Tab-separated table of C-alpha atoms in Angstrom:
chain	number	residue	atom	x	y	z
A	1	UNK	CA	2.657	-7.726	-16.233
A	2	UNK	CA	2.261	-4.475	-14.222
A	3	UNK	CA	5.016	-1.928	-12.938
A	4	UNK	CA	5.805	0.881	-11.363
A	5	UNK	CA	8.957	2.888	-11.795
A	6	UNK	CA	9.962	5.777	-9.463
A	7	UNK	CA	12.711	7.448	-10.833
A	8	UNK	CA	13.353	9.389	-7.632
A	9	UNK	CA	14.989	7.858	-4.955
A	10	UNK	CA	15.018	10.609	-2.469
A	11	UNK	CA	14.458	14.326	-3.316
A	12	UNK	CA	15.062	17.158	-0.870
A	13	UNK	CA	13.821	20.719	-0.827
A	14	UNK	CA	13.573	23.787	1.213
A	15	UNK	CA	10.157	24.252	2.894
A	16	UNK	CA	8.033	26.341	0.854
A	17	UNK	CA	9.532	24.712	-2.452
A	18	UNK	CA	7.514	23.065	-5.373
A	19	UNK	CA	8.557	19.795	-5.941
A	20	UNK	CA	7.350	17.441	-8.481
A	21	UNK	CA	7.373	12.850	-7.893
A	22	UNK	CA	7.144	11.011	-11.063
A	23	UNK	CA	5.840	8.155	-11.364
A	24	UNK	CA	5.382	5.822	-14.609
A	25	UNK	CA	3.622	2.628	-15.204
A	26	UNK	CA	3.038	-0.301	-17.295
A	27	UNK	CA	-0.089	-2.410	-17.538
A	28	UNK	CA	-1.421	-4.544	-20.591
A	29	UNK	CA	-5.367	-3.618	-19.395
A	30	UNK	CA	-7.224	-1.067	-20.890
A	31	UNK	CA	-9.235	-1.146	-17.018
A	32	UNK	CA	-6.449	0.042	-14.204
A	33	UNK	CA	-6.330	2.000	-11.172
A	34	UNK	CA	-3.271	4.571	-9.996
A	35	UNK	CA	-2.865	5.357	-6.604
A	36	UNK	CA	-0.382	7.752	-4.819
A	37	UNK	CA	-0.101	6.418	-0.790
A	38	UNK	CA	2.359	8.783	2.007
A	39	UNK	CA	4.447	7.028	4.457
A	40	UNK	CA	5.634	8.692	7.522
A	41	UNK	CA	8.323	7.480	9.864
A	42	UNK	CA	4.952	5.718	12.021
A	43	UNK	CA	4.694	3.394	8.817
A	44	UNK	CA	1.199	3.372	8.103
A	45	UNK	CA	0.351	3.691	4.123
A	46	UNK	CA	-1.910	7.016	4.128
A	47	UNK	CA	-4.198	7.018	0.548
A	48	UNK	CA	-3.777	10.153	-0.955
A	49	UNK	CA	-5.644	9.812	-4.299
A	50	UNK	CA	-7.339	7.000	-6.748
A	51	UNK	CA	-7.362	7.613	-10.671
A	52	UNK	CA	-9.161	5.390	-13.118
A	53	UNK	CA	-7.718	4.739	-16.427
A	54	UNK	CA	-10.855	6.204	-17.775
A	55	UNK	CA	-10.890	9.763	-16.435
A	56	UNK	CA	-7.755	11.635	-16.752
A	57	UNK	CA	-8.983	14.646	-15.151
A	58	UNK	CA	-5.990	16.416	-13.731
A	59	UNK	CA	-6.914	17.061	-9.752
A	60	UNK	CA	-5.989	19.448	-7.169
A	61	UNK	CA	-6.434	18.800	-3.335
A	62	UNK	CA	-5.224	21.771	-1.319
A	63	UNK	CA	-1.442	22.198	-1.898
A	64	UNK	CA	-1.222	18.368	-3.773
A	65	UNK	CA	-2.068	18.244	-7.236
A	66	UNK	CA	-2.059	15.478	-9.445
A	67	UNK	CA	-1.437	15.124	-13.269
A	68	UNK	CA	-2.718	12.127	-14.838
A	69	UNK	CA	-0.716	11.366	-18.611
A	70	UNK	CA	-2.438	8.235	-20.613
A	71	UNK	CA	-0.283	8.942	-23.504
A	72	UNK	CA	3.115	8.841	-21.307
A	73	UNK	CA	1.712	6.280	-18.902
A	74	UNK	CA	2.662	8.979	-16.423
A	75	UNK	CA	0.667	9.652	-12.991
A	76	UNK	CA	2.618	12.679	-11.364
A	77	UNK	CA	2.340	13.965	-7.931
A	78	UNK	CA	2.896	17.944	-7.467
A	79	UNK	CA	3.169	19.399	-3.362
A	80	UNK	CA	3.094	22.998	-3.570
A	81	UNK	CA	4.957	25.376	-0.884
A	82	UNK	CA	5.909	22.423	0.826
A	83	UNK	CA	6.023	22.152	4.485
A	84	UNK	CA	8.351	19.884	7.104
A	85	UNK	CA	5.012	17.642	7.565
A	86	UNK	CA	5.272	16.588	4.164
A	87	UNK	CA	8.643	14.628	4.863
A	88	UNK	CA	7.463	10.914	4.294
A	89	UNK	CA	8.161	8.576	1.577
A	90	UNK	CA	5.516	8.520	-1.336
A	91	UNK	CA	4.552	5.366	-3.195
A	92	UNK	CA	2.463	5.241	-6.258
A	93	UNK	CA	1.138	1.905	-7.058
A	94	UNK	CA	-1.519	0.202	-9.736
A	95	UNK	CA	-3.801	-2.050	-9.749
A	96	UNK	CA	-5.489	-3.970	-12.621
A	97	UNK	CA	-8.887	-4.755	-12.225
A	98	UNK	CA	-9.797	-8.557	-11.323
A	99	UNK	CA	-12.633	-10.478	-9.877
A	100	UNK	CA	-10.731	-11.471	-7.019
A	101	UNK	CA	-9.339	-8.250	-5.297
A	102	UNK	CA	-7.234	-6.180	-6.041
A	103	UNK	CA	-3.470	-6.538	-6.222
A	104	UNK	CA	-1.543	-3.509	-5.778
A	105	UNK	CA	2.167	-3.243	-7.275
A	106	UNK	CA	3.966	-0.391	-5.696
A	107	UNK	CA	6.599	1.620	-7.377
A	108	UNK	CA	9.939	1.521	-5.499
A	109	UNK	CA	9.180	4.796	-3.071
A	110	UNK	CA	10.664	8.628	-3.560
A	111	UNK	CA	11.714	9.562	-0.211
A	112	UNK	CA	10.948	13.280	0.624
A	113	UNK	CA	12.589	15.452	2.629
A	114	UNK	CA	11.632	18.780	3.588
A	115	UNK	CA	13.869	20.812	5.392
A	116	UNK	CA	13.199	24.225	7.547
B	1	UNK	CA	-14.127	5.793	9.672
B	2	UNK	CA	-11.162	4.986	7.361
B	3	UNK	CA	-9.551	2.744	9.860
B	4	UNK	CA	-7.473	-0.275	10.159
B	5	UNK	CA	-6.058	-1.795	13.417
B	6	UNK	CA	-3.632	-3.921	13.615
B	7	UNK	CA	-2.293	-5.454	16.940
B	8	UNK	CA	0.529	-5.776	18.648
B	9	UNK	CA	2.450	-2.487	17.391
B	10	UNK	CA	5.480	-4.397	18.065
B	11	UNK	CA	6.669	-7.845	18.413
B	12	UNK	CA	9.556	-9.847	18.905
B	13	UNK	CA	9.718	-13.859	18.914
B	14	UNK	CA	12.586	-16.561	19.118
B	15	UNK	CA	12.213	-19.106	15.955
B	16	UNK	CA	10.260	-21.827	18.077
B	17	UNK	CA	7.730	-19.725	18.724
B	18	UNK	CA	3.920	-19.035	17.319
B	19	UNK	CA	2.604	-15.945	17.194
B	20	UNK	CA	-0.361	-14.369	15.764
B	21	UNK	CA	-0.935	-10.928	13.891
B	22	UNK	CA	-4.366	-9.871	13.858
B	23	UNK	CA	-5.895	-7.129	11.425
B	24	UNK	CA	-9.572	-5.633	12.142
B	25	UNK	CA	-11.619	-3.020	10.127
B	26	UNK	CA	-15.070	-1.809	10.215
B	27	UNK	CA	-15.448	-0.225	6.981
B	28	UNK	CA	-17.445	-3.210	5.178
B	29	UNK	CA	-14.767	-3.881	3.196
B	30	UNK	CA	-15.188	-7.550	1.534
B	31	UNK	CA	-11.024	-7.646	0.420
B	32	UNK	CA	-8.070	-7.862	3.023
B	33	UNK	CA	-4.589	-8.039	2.653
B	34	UNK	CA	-1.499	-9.010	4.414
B	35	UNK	CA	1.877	-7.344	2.927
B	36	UNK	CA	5.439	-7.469	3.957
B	37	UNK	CA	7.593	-4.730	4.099
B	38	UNK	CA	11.366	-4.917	4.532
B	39	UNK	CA	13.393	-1.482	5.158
B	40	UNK	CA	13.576	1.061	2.684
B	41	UNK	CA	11.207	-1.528	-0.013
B	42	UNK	CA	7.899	-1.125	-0.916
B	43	UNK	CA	5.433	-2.698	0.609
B	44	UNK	CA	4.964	-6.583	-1.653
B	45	UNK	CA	2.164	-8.141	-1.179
B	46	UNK	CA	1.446	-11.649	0.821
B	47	UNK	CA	-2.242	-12.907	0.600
B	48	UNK	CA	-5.684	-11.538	-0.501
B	49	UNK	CA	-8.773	-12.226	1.045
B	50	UNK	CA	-11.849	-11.471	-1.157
B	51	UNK	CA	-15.372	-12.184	0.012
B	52	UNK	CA	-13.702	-14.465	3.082
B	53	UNK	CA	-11.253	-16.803	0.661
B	54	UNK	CA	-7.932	-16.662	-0.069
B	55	UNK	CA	-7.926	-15.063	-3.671
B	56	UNK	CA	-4.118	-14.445	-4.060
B	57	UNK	CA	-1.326	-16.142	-2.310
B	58	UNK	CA	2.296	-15.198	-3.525
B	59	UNK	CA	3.835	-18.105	-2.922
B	60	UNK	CA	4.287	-16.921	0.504
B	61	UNK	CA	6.422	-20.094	2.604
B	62	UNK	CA	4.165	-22.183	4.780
B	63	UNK	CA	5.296	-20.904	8.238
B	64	UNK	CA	2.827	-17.961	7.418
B	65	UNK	CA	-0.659	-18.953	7.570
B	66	UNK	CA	-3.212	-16.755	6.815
B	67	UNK	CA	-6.561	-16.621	8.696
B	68	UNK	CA	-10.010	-14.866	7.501
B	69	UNK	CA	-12.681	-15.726	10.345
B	70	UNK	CA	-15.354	-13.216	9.293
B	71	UNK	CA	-15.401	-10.578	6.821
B	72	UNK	CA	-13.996	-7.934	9.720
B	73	UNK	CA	-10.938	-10.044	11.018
B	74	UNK	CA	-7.473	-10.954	9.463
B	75	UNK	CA	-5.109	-13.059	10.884
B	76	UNK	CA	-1.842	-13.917	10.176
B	77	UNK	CA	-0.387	-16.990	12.018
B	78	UNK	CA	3.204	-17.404	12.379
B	79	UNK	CA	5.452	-20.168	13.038
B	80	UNK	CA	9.016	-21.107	12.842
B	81	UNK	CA	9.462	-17.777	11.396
B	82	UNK	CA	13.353	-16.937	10.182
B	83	UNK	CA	15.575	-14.003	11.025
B	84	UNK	CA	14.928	-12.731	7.471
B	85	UNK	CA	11.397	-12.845	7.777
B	86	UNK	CA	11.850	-9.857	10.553
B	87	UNK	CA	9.769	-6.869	8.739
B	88	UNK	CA	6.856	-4.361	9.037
B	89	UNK	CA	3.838	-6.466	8.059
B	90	UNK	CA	0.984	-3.794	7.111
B	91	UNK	CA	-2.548	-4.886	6.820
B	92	UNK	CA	-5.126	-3.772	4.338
B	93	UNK	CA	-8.230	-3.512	3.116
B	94	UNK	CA	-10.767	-2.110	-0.216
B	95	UNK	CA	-13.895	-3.652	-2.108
B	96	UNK	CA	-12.854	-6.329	-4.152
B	97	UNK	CA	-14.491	-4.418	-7.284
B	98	UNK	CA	-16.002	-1.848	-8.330
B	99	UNK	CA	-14.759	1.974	-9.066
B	100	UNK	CA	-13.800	3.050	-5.245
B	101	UNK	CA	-10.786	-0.020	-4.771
B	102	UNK	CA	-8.197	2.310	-3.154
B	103	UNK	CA	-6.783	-0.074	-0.229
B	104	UNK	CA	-6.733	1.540	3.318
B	105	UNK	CA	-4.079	0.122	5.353
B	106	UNK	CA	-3.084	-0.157	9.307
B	107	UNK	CA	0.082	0.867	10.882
B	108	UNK	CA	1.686	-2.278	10.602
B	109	UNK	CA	2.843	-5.173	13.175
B	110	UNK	CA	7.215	-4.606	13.671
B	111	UNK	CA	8.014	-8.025	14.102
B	112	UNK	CA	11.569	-8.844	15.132
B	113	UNK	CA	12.552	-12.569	14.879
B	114	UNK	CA	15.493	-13.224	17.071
């Protein structure tokens, strides 16, 4: 079975901080997909970034940067110099590959808070 | 266009009434997805719609009935619906396969049952 564990319940941090979300996972397939989502107080589910098992290319999008860790079944998300925008909570979530669509389990959330 | 609309924003119903929740995107998309999300939970997921049939359904209760009538349109039928079942229900939708399967979602029906 698949699972997400966010160890972070909420974090906060003075804008123009660093902060690191962790995120780890389970799966039994060798075929899986990691996603980090953002949810602002409006409550849409904003994709940030898809990685697939197969390329564990660390990425970098602006001040987000992402660090992908087979061997620790980690998926990290880094914000750099945060801002008060970034204040939303962050979900990452997996999905194993199927024929019939794709069923996303999300980890439990890390709310953010950025303060000015 | 990454989008996903969802209508109403907002609704509240009494526990004799029927309602509908209706999802529509434009991305060609061939999966859609109904999840329910309670305060301060992540979002769990309801149905699955892949290719226009019902794929997944987590043993959701009857009074939610899902509807696909095209490959564009989600709806989610409701009927003698519970206090408890009061929640953010988000909308979503992805290819069913291939490498690019990150979900895009909408901004979610409030529904109130009273």
């Amino acid at each position: 079975a698949q699972k997400v564990t966010q160890a972070q319940t909420e974090i906060s941090v003075v804008e123009k901080e660093d902060v690191t979300l962790d995120c780890v996972y389970e799966t039994r397939d060798t075929t899986y997909y990691l996603f980090w989502y953002k949810q602002p107080p409006s409550g849409e589910l904003v994709f940030l970034i898809r990685r697939n098992s197969f390329d564990e290319q660390n990425e970098i999008s602006g001040r987000y940067s992402w660090n992908f860790q087979k061997s620790t079944s980690s998926f990290n998300f880094t914000i750099t110099a945060s801002q008060v925008v970034d204040s939303a909570v962050y979900f990452c979530a997996l999905s194993e590959r199927d024929n019939y669509g794709q069923n996303f389990v999300f980890g439990p959330g890390t709310r953010l808070s950025v303060l000015p | 266009d990454t989008e996903v609309t969802q209508t109403p924003k907002h609704l509240v119903m009494g526990m004799t009434n029927k309602k509908s929740l209706k999802c529509e995107q434009h991305m060609g998309h061939r999966a859609m997805y109904w999840y329910k999300q309670k305060a301060k939970k992540p979002p769990e997921l309801m149905f699955v719609y892949s290719y226009e049939k019902l794929s997944i359904n987590e043993s959701v209760p009857s009074r939610f009935s899902p509807e696909c009538p095209n490959s564009s349109l989600l709806n989610l039928h409701l009927h003698a619906l519970q206090p408890e079942d009061s929640a953010l229900y988000l909308c979503a939708s992805s290819q069913p396969t291939g490498v690019n399967t990150e979900a895009f979602f909408g901004q979610g029906t409030r529904l109130t049952v009273v």
